[in-house]
PDB file of C-alpha atoms in Angstrom:
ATOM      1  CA  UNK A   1      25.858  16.359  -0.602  1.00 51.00           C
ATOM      2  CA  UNK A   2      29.316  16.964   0.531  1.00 53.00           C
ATOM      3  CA  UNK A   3      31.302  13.985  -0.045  1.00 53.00           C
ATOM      4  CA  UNK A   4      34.331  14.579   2.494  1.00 53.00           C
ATOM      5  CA  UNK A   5      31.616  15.208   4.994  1.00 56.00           C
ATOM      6  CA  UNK A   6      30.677  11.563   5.065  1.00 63.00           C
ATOM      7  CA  UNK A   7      32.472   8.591   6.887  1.00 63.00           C
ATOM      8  CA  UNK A   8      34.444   6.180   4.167  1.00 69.00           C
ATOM      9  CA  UNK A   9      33.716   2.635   4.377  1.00 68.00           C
ATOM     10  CA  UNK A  10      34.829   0.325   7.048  1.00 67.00           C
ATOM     11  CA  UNK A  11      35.907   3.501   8.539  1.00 75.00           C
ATOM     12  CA  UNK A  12      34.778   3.499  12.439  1.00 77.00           C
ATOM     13  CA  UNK A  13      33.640   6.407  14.413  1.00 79.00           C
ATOM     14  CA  UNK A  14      33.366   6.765  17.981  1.00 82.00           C
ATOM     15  CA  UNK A  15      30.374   9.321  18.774  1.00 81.00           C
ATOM     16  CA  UNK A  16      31.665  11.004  22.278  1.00 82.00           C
ATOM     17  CA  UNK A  17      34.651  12.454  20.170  1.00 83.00           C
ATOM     18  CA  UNK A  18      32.973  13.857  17.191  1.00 84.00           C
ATOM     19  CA  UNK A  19      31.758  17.274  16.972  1.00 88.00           C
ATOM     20  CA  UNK A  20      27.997  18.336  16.928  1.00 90.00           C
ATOM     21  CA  UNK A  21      28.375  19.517  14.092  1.00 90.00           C
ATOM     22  CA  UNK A  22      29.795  16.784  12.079  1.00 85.00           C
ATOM     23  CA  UNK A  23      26.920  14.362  13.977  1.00 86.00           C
ATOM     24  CA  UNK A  24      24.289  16.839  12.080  1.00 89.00           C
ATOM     25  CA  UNK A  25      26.088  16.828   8.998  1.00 87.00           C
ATOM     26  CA  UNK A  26      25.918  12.922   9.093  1.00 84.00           C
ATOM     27  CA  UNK A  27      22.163  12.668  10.178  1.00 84.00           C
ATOM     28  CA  UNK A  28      21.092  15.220   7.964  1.00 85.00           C
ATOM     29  CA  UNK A  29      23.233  13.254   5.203  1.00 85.00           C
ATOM     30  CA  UNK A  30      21.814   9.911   6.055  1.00 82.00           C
ATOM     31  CA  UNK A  31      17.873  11.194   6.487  1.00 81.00           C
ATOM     32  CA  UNK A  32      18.942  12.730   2.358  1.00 82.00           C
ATOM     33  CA  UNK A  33      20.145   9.107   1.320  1.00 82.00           C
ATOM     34  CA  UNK A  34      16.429   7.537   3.249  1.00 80.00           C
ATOM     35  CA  UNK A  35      14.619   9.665   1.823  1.00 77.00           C
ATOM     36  CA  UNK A  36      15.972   9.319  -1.732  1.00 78.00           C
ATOM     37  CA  UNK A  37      15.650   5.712  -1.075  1.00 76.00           C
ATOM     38  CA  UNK A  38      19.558   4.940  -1.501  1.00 82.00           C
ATOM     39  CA  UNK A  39      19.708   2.660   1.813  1.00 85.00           C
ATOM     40  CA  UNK A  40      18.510  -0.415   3.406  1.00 88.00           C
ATOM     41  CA  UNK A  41      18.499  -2.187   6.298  1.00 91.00           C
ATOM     42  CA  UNK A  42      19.644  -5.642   6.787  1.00 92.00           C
ATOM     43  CA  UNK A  43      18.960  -7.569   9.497  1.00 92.00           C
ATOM     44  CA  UNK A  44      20.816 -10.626  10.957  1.00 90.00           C
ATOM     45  CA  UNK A  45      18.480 -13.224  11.894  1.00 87.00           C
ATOM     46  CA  UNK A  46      20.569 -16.782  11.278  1.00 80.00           C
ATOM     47  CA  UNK A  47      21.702 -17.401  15.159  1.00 77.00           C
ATOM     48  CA  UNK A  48      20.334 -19.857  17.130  1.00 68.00           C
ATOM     49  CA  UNK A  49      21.709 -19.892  20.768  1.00 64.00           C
ATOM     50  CA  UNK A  50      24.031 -22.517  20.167  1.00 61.00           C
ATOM     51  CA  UNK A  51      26.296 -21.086  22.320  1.00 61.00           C
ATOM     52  CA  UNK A  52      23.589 -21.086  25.241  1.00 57.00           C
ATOM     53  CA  UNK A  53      22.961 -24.799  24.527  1.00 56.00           C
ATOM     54  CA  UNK A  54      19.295 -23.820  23.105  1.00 56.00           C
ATOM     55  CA  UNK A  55      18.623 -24.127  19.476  1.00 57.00           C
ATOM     56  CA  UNK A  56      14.644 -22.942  20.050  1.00 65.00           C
ATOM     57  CA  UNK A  57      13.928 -20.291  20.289  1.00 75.00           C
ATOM     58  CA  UNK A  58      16.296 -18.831  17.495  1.00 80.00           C
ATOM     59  CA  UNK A  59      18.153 -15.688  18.711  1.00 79.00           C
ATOM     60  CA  UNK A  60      16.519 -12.852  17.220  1.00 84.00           C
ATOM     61  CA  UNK A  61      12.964 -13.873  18.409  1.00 86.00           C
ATOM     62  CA  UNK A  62      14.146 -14.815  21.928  1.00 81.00           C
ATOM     63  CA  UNK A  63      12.720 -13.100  24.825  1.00 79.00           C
ATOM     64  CA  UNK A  64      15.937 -11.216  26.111  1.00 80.00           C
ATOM     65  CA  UNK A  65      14.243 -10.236  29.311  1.00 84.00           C
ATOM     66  CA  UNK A  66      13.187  -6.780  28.797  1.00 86.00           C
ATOM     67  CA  UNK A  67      10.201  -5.823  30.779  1.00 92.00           C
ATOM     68  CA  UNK A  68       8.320  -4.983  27.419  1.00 90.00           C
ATOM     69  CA  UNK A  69       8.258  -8.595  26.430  1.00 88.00           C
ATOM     70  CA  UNK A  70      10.027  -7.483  22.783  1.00 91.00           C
ATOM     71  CA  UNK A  71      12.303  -9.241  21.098  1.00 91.00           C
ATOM     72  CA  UNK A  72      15.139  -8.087  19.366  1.00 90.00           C
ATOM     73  CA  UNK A  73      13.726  -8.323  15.838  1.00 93.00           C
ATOM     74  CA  UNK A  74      10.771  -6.410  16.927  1.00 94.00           C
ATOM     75  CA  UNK A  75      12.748  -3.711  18.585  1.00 93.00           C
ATOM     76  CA  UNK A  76      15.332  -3.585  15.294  1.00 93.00           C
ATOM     77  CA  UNK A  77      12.011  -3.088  13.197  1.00 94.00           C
ATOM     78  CA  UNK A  78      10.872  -0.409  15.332  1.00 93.00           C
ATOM     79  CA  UNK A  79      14.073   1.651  15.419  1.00 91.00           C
ATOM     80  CA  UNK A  80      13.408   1.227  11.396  1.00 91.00           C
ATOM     81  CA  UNK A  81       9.834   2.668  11.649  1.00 90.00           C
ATOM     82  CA  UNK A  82      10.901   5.371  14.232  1.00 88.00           C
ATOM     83  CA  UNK A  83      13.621   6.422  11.565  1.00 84.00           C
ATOM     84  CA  UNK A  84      11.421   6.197   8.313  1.00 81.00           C
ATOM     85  CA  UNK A  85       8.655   8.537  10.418  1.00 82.00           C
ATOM     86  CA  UNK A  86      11.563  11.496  11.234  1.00 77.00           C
ATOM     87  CA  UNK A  87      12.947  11.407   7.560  1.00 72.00           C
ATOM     88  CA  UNK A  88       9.695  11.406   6.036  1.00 72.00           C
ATOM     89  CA  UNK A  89       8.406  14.661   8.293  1.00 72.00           C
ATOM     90  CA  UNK A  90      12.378  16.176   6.901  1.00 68.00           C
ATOM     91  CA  UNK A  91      12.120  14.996   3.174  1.00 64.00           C
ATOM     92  CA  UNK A  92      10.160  16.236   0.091  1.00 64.00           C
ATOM     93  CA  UNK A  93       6.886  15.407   0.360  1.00 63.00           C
ATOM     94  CA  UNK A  94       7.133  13.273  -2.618  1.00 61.00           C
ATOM     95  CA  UNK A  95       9.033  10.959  -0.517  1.00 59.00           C
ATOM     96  CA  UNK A  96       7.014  11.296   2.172  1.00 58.00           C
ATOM     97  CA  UNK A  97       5.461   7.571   1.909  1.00 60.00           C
ATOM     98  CA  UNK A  98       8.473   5.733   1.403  1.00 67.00           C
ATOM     99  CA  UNK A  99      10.406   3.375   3.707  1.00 78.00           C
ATOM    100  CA  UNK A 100      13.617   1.723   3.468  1.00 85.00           C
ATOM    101  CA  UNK A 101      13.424  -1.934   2.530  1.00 90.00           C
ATOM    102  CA  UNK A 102      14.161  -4.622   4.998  1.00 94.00           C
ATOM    103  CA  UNK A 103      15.944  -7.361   4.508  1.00 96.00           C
ATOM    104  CA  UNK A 104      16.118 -10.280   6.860  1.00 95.00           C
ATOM    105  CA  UNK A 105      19.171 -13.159   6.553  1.00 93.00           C
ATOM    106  CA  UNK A 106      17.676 -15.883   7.791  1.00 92.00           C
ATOM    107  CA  UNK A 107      19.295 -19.443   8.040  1.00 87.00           C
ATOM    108  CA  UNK A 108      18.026 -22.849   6.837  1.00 85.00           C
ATOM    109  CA  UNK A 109      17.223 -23.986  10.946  1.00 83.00           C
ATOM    110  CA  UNK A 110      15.957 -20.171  11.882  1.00 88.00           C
ATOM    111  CA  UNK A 111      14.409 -19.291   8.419  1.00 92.00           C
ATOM    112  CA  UNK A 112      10.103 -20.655   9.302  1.00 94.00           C
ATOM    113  CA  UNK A 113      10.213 -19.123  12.821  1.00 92.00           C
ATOM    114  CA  UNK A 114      11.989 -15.750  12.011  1.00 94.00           C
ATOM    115  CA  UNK A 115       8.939 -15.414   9.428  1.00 96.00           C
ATOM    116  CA  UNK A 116       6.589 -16.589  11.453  1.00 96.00           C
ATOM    117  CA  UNK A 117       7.485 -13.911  13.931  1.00 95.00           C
ATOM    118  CA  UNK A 118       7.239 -11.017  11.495  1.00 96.00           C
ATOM    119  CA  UNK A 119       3.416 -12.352  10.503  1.00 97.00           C
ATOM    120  CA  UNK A 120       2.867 -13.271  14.228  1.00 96.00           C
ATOM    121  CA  UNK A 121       3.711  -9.607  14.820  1.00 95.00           C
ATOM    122  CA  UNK A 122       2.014  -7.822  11.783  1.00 96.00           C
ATOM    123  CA  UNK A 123       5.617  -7.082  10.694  1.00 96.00           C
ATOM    124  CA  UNK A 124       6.164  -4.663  13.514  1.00 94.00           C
ATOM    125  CA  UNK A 125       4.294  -1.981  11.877  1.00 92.00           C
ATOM    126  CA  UNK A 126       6.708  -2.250   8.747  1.00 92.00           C
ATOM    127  CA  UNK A 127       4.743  -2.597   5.585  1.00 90.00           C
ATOM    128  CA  UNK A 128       4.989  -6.085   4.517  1.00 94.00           C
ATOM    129  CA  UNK A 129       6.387  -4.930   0.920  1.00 92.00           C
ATOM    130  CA  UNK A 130       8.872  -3.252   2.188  1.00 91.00           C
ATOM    131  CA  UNK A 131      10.040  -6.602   3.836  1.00 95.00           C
ATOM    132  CA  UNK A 132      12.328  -9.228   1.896  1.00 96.00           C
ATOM    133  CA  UNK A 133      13.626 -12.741   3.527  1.00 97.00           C
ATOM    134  CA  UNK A 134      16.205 -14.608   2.601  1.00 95.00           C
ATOM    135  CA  UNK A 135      18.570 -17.464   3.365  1.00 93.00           C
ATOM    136  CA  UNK A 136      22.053 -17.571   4.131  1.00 89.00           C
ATOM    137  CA  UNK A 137      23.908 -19.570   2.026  1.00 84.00           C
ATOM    138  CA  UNK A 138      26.020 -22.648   3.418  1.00 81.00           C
ATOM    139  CA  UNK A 139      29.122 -24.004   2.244  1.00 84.00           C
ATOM    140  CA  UNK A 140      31.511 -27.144   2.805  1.00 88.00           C
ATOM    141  CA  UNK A 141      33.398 -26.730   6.492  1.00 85.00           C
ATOM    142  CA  UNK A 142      36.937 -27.420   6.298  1.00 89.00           C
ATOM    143  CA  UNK A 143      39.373 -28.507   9.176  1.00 87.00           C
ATOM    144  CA  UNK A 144      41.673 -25.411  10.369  1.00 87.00           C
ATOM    145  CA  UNK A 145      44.769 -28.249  10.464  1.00 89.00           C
ATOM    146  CA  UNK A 146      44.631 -29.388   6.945  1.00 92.00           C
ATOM    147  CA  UNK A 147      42.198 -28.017   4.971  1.00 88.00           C
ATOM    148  CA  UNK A 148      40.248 -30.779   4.322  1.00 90.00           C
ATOM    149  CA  UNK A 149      36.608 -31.096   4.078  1.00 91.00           C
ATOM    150  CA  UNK A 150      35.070 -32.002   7.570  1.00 88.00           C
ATOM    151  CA  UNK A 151      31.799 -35.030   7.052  1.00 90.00           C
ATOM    152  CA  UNK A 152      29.689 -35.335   9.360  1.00 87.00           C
ATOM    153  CA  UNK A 153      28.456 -38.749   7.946  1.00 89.00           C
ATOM    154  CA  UNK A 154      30.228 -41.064   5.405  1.00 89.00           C
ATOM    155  CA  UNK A 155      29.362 -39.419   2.069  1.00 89.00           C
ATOM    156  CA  UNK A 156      28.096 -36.130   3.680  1.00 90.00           C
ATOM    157  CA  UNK A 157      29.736 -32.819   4.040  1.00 90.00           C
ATOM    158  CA  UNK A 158      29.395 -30.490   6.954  1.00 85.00           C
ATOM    159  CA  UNK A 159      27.930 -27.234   5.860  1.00 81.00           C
ATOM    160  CA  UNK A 160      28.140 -24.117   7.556  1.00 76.00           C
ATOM    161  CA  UNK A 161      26.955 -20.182   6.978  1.00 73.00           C
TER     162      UNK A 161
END
């Protein structure tokens, strides 16, 4: 693989003003790294509408109003199963039953419903090995005057992601 082909990271790419060409040198690139099984996919699933007022259902699991019903968990793990299915047709057929693993940050209030909605859902068609939860860790909170560690009882910290 042609290293100065690929993007470095943090570096950001708009699509519209790259070349064809360099777009199939990057797919073709990224379906080599899948199939190899270099990559992963993480997925986000801590929020919890807070800034809607609503702390059920969390964020990822919502209904977001699409006429499918989906939420956007299920439609993340689909784009995942859609990808897995075109690299494996590109790859060596030794690869051709792999998938990338997914791994899903929950948080300590969204954590029991996020994985309830993968079972709920029979993992969206991912394999269930291929799927890996875990929980965001949480840390004092401290004030962005002083520096000092925010309580929200006597004797009790305020912990955040």
């Amino acid at each position: 693989m042609d290293k100065d082909a690929l993007v470095a990271p943090g570096q950001v790419v708009r699509k519209p003003e790259t070349s064809a060409l360099r777009q199939t040198v990057w797919r073709r690139a990224g379906q080599q790294l899948i199939n190899e099984c270099r990559v992963g996919v993480v997925i986000m699933a801590g929020g919890v509408n807070t800034r809607l007022r609503l702390l059920s259902p969390p964020v990822g699991i919502a209904d977001p109003g699409l006429p499918s019903g989906k939420s956007v968990i299920g439609l993340l793990c689909e784009r995942v199963r859609r990808v897995a299915t075109v690299c494996r047709r590109t790859g060596p057929a030794s690869m051709r039953g792999t998938s990338p693993p997914v791994y899903v940050m929950t948080s300590r209030m969204t954590h029991e419903a996020v994985v309830s909605h993968f079972h709920a859902n029979q993992f969206f068609g991912l394999s269930a090995k291929d799927v890996f939860f875990f929980e965001q860790g949480l840390a004092p909170a401290l004030s962005r005057d002083d520096g000092r560690i925010l309580l929200q009882a006597p004797h009790e910290m305020v912990r955040l992601p």
